[in-house]
mmCIF file of C-alpha atoms in Angstrom:
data_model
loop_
_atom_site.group_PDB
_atom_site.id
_atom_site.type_symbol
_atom_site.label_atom_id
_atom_site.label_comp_id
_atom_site.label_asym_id
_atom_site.label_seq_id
_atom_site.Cartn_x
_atom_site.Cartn_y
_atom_site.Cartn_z
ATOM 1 C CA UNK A 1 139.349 112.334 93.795
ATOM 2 C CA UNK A 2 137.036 114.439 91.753
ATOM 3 C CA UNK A 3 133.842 113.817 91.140
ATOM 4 C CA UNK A 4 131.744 116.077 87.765
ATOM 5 C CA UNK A 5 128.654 116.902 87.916
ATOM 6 C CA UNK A 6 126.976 114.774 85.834
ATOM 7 C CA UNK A 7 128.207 111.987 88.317
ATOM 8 C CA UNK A 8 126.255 113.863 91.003
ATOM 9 C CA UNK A 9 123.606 113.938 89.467
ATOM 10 C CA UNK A 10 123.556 110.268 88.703
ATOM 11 C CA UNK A 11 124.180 109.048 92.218
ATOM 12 C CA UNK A 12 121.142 111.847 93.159
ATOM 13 C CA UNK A 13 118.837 110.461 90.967
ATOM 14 C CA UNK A 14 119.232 106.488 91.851
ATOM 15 C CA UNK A 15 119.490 107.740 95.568
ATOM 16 C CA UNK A 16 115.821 109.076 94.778
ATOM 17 C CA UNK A 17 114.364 106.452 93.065
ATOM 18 C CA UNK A 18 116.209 103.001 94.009
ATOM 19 C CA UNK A 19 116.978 101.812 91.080
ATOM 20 C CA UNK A 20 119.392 102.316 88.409
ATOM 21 C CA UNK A 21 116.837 101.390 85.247
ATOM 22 C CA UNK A 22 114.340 104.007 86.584
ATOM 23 C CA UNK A 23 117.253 106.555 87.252
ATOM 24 C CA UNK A 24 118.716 106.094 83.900
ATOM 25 C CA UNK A 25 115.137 106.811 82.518
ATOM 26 C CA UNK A 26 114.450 109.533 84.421
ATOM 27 C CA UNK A 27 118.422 110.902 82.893
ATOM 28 C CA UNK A 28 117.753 109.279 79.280
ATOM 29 C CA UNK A 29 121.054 107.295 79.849
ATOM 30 C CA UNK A 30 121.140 103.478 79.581
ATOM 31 C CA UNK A 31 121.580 101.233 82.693
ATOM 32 C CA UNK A 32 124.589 100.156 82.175
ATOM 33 C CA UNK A 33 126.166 103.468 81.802
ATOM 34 C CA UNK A 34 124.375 104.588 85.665
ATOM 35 C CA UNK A 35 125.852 100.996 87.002
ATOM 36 C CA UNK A 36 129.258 101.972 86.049
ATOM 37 C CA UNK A 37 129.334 105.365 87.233
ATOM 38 C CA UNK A 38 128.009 104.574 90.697
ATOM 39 C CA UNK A 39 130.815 102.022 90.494
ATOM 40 C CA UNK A 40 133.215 104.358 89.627
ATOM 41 C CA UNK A 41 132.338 106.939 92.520
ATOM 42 C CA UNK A 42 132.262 103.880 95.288
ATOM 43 C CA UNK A 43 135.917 102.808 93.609
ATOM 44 C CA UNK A 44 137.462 106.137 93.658
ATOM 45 C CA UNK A 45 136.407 106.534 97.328
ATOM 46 C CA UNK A 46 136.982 103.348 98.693
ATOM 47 C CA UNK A 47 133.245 104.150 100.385
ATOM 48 C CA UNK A 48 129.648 101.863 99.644
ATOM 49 C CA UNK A 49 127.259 104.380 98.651
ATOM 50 C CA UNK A 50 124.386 101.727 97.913
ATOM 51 C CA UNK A 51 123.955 98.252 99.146
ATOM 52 C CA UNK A 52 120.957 96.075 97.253
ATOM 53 C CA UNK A 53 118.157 95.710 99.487
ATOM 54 C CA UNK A 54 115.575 93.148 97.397
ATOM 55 C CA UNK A 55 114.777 95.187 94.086
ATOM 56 C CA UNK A 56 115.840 98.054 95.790
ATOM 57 C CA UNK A 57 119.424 100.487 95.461
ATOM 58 C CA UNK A 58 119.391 101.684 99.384
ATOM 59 C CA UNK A 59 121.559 104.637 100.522
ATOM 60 C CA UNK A 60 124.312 102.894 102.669
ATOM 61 C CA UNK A 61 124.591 105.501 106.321
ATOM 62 C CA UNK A 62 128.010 107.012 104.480
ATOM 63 C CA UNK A 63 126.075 107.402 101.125
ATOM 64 C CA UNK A 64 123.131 109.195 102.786
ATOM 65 C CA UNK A 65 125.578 111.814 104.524
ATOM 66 C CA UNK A 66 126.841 111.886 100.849
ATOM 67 C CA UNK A 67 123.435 112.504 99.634
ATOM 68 C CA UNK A 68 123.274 115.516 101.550
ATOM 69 C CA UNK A 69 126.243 117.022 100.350
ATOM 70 C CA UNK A 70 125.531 116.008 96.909
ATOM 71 C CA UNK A 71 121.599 117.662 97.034
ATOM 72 C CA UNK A 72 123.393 121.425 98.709
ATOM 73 C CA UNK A 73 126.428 121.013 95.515
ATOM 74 C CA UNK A 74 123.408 120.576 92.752
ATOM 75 C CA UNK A 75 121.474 123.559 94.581
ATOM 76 C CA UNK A 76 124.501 125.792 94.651
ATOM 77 C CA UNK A 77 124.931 124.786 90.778
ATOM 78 C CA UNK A 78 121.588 125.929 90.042
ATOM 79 C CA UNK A 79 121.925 128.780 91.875
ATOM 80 C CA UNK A 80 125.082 129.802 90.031
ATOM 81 C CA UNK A 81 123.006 129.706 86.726
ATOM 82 C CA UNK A 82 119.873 131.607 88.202
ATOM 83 C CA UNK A 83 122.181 134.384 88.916
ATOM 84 C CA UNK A 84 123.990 134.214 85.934
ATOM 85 C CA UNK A 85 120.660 134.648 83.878
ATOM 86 C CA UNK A 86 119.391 137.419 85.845
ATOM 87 C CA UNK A 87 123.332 139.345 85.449
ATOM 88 C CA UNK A 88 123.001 138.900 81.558
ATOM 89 C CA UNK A 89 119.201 139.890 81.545
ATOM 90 C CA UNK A 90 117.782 136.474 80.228
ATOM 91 C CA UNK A 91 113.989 136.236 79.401
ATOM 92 C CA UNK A 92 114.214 132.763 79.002
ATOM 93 C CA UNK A 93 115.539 129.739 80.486
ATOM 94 C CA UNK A 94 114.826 126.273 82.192
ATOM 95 C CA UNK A 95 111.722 125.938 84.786
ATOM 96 C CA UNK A 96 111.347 123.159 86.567
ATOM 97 C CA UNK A 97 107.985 121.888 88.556
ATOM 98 C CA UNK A 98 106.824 119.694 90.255
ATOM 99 C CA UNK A 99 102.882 118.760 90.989
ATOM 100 C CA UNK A 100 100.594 116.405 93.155
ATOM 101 C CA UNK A 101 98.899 114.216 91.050
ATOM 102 C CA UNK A 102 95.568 115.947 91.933
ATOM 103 C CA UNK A 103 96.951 119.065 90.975
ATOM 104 C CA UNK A 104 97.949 117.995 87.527
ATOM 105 C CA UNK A 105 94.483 119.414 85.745
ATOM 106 C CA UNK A 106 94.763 123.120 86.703
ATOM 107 C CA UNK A 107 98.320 123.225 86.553
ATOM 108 C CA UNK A 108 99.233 122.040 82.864
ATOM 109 C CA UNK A 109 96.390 124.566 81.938
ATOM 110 C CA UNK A 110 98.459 127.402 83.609
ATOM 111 C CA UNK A 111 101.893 126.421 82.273
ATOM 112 C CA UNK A 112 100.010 126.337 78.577
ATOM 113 C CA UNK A 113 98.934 129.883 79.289
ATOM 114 C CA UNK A 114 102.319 130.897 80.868
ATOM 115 C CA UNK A 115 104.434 129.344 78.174
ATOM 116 C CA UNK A 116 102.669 131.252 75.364
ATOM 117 C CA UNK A 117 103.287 135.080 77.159
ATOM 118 C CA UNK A 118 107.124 133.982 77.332
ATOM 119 C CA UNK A 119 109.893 133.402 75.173
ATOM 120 C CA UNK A 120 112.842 130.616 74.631
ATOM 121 C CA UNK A 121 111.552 128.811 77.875
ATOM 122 C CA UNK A 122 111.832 125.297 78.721
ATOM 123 C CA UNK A 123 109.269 123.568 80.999
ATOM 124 C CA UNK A 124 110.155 120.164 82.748
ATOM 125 C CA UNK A 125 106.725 118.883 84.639
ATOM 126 C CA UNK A 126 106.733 116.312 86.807
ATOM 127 C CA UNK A 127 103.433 114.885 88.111
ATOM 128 C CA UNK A 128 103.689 112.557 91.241
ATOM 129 C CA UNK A 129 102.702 111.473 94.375
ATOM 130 C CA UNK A 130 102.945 113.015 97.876
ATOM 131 C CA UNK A 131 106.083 110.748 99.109
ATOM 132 C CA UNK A 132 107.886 111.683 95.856
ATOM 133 C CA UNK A 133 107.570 115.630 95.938
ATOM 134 C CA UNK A 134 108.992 115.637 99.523
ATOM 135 C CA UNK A 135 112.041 113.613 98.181
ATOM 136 C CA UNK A 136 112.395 115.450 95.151
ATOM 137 C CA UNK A 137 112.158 119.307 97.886
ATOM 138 C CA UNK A 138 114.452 117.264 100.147
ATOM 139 C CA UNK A 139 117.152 117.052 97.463
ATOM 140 C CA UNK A 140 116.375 120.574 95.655
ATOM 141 C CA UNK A 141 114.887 119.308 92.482
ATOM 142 C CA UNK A 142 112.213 121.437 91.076
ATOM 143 C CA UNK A 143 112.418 124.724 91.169
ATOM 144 C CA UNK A 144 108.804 125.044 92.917
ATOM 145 C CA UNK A 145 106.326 122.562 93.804
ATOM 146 C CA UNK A 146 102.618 122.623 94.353
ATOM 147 C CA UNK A 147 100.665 120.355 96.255
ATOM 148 C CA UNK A 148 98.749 120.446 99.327
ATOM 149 C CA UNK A 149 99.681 121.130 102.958
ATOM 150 C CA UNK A 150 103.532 120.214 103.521
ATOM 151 C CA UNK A 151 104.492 118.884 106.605
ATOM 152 C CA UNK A 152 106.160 121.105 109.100
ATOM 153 C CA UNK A 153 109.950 121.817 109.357
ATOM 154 C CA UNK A 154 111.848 120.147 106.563
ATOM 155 C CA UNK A 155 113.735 123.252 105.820
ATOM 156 C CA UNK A 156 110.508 124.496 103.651
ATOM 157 C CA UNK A 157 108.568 127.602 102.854
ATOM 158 C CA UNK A 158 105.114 127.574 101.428
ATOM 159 C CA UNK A 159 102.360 130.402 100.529
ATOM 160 C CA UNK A 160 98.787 129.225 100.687
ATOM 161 C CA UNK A 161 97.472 129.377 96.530
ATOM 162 C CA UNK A 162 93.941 128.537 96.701
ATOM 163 C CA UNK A 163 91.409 126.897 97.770
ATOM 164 C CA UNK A 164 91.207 122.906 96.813
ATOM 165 C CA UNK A 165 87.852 121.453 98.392
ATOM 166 C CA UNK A 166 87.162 117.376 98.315
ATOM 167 C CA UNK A 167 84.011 117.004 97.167
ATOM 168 C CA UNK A 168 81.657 113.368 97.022
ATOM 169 C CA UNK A 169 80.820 112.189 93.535
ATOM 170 C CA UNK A 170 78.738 109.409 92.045
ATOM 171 C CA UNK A 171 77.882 107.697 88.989
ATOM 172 C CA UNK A 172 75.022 109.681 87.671
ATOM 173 C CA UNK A 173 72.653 105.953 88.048
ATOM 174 C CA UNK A 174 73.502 105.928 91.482
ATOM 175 C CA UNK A 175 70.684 105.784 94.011
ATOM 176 C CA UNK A 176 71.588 108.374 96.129
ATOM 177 C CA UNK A 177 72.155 111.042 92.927
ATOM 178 C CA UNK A 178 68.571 113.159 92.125
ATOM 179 C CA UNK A 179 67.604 112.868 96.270
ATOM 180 C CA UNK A 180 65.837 116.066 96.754
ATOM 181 C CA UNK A 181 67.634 116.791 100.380
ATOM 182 C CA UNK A 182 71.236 116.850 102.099
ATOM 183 C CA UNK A 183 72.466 113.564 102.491
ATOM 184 C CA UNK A 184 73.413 112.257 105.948
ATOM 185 C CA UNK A 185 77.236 111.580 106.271
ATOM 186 C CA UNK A 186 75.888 108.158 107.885
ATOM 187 C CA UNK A 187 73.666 107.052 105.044
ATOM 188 C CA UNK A 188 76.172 107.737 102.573
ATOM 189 C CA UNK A 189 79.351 106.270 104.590
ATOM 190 C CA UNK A 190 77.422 103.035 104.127
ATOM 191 C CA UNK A 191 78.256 103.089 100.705
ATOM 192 C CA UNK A 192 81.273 101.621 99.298
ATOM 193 C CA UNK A 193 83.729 104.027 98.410
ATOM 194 C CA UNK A 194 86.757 104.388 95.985
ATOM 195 C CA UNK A 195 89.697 105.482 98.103
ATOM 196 C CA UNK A 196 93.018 106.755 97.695
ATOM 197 C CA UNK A 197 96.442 104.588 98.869
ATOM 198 C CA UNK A 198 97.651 105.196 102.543
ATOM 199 C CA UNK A 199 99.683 107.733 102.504
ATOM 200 C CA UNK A 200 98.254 109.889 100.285
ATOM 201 C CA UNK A 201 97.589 113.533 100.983
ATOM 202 C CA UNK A 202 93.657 113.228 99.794
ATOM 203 C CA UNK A 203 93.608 110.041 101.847
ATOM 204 C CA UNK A 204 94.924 111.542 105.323
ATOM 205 C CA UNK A 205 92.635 114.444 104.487
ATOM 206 C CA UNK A 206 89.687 112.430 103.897
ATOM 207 C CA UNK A 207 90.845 110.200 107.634
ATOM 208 C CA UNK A 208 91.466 113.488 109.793
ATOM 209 C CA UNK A 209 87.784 114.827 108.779
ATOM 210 C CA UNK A 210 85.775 112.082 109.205
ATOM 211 C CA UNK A 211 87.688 111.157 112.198
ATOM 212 C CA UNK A 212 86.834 114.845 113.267
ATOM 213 C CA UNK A 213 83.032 113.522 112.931
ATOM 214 C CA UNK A 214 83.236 110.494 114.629
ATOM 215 C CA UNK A 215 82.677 108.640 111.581
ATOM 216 C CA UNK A 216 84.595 106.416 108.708
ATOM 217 C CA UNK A 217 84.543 104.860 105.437
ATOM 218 C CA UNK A 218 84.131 100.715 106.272
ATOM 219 C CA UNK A 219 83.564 99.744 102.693
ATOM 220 C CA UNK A 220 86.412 100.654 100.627
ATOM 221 C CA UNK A 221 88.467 100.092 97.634
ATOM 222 C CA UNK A 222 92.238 101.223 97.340
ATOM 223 C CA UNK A 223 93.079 103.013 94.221
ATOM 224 C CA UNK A 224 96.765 104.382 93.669
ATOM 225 C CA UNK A 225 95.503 107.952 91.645
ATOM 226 C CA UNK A 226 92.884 110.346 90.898
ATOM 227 C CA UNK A 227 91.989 108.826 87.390
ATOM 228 C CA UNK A 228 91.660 105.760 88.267
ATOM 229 C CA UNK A 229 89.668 106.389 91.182
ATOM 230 C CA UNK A 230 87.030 108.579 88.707
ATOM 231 C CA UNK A 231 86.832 105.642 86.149
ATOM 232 C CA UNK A 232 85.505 103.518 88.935
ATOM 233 C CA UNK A 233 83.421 105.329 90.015
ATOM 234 C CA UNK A 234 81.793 105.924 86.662
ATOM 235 C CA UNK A 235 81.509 102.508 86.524
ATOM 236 C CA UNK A 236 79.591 102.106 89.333
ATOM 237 C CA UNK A 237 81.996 100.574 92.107
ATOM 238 C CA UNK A 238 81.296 102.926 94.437
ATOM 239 C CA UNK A 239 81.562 106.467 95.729
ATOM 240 C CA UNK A 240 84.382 108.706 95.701
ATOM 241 C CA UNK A 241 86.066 111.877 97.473
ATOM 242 C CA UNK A 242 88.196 113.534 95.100
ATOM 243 C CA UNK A 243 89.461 117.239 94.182
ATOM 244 C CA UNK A 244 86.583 119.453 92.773
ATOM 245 C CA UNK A 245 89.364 120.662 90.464
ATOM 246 C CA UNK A 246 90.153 116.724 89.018
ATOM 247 C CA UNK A 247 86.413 116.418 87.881
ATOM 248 C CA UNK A 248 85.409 119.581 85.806
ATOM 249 C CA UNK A 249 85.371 117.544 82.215
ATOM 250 C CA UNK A 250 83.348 114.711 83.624
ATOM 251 C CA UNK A 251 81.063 116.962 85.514
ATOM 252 C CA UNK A 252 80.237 119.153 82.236
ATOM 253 C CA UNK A 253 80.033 115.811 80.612
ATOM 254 C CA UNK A 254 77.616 114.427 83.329
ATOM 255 C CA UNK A 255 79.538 111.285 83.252
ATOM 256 C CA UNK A 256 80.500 112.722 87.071
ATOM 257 C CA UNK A 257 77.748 114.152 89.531
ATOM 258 C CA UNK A 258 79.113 115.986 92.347
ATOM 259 C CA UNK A 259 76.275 114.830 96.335
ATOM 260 C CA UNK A 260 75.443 117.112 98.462
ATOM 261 C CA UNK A 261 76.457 115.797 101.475
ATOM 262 C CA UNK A 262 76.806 117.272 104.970
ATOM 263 C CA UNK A 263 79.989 117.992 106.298
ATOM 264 C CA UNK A 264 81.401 118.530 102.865
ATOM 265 C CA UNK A 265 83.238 119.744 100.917
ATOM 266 C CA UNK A 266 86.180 119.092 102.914
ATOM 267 C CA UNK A 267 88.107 122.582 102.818
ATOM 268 C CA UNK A 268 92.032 122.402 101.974
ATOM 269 C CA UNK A 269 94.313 124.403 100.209
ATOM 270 C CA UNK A 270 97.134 124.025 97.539
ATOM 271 C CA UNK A 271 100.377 126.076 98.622
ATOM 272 C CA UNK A 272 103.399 126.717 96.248
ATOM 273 C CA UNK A 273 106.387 124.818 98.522
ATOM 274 C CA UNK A 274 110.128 125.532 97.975
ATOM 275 C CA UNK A 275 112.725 124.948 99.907
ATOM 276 C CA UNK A 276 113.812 127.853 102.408
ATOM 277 C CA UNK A 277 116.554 130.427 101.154
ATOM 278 C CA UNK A 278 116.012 128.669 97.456
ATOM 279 C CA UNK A 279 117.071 131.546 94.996
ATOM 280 C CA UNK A 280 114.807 130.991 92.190
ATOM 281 C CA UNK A 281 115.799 131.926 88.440
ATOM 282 C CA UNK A 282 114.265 134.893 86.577
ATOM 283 C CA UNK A 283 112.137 132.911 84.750
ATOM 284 C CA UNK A 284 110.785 130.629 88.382
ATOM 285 C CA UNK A 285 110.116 133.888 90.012
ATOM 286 C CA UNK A 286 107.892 134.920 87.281
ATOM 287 C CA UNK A 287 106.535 131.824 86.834
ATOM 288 C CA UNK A 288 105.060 132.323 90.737
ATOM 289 C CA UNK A 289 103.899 135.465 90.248
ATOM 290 C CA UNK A 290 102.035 134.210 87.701
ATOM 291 C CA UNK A 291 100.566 131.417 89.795
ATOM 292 C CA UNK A 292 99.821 132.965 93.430
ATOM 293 C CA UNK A 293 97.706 135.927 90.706
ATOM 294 C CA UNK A 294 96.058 133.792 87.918
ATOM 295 C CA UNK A 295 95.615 130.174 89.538
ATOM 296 C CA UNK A 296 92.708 131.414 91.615
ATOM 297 C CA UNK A 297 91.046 133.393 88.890
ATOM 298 C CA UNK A 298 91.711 130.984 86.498
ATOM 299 C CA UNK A 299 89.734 128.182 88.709
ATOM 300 C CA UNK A 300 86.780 130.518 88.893
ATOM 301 C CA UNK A 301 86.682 131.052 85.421
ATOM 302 C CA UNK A 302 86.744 126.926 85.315
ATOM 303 C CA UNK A 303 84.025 126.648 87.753
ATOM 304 C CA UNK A 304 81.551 128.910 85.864
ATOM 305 C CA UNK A 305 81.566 127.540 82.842
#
């Protein structure tokens, strides 16, 4: 019973996302041709790796102690070709990163910048939510990711990047926008305000410091990403607590304006999170030196123009 690696991968990637149509798009295969592989590993072994749960492909108990021992094969592959690059001097190769959605801005601009000093490289980007980076760490993915605080344990390592403050914006007909004083966090909590989903980073940010205040948003609207959330508020349906670094274009624009409020900005960082003892490729390891040294430069630059 041998399984390739290309089957490993297939059985990682519907393990990830549930489903064999969005695993097959994710691995530009058809859905049929995921089906029958899955099928092929679960007949070979006599084992269920997935049972249907609704919609849903769930890991069986057996095929999430598989899943483990597939994620450490696929990290050991990588690995293998990381080392192999460095041994034969390679200048290229394959980087692979992953971002928060809120993140998405200043990092594209930085892989444009990075891509053009280096040669024969190939970028894969993926921009997603928080829930999605820590599966995508848990089964050694992306090379890097960058989002904000990671939770504790989880066999990761971060380094703090930069700063990443939440700031409150408004439609620039808004009442409260031209008011020639510091607004009070009450009078402006009485507003309605464009929120983020539960479970969000930004969202559990926005909770723990207004908690921290005694105080909450009791008008709200749910909104599942940054964009969305800016549109809206544009539009006039309320307020909104976003990333300073999501908002630059629409603030030059003055389709944005950024209230000064007290208590805010809310101060967080972005970190670069791998997972611990990951050997990273020539080409990832310059890739975060170029990060952790331009990323905060580069957002000053952003902020003074």
């Amino acid at each position: 019973m041998a399984y390739s690696l290309s089957q490993i991968r297939i059985f990682e990637a519907v393990a990830q996302y549930e489903s064999y149509t969005r695993a097959a798009e994710k691995l530009y295969m058809t859905q049929p041709a995921v089906s029958m592989q899955i099928k092929q590993m679960e007949d070979e072994s006599g084992l269920a790796l997935f049972e249907r749960q609704g919609k849903k492909m769930c890991l069986t108990p057996i095929g999430k102690e598989v899943l483990h021992y597939a994620s450490r094969v696929l990290q050991a592959h990588n690995d293998m070709l990381g080392a192999m690059e460095e041994l034969k001097g390679a200048k290229g190769g394959h980087l692979v990163v992953s971002v928060a959605t809120t993140a998405n801005y200043f990092v594209t601009q930085l892989l444009a910048e990075f891509s053009r000093q280096q040669q024969d490289i190939n970028i894969t980007l993926d921009v997603t939510n928080r829930h999605t980076l820590l599966d995508q760490l848990e089964n050694h993915e992306p090379d890097m990711v960058i989002m904000g605080e990671p939770p504790k344990g989880h066999g990761l390592q971060s380094e703090r990047l930069m700063a990443n403050p939440l700031v409150v914006i408004a439609a620039p007909n808004h009442p409260l926008v031209g008011v020639e004083r510091q607004l009070l966090l009450s009078d402006v909590l009485a507003e309605r305000f464009i929120v983020r989903e539960k479970g969000s980073g930004t969202r559990s940010a926005i909770e723990r410091h207004l908690h921290k205040h005694n105080a909450s948003c009791k008008n709200t609207l749910e909104m599942r990403s940054n964009e969305t959330i800016k549109h809206a508020v544009e539009a006039g349906l309320g307020l909104g607590i976003v990333s300073l670094h999501t908002i630059q274009p629409e603030l030059d624009s003055g389709r944005l304006v950024m209230l000064p409020v007290e208590n805010f900005p809310i101060r967080r960082h972005w970190h670069v999170v791998m997972r611990k003892g990951k050997r990273l490729s020539p080409i990832a390891r310059e890739f975060k030196r170029f990060v952790m040294s331009e990323a905060p430069r580069f957002v000053r630059n952003l902020a003074a123009t």
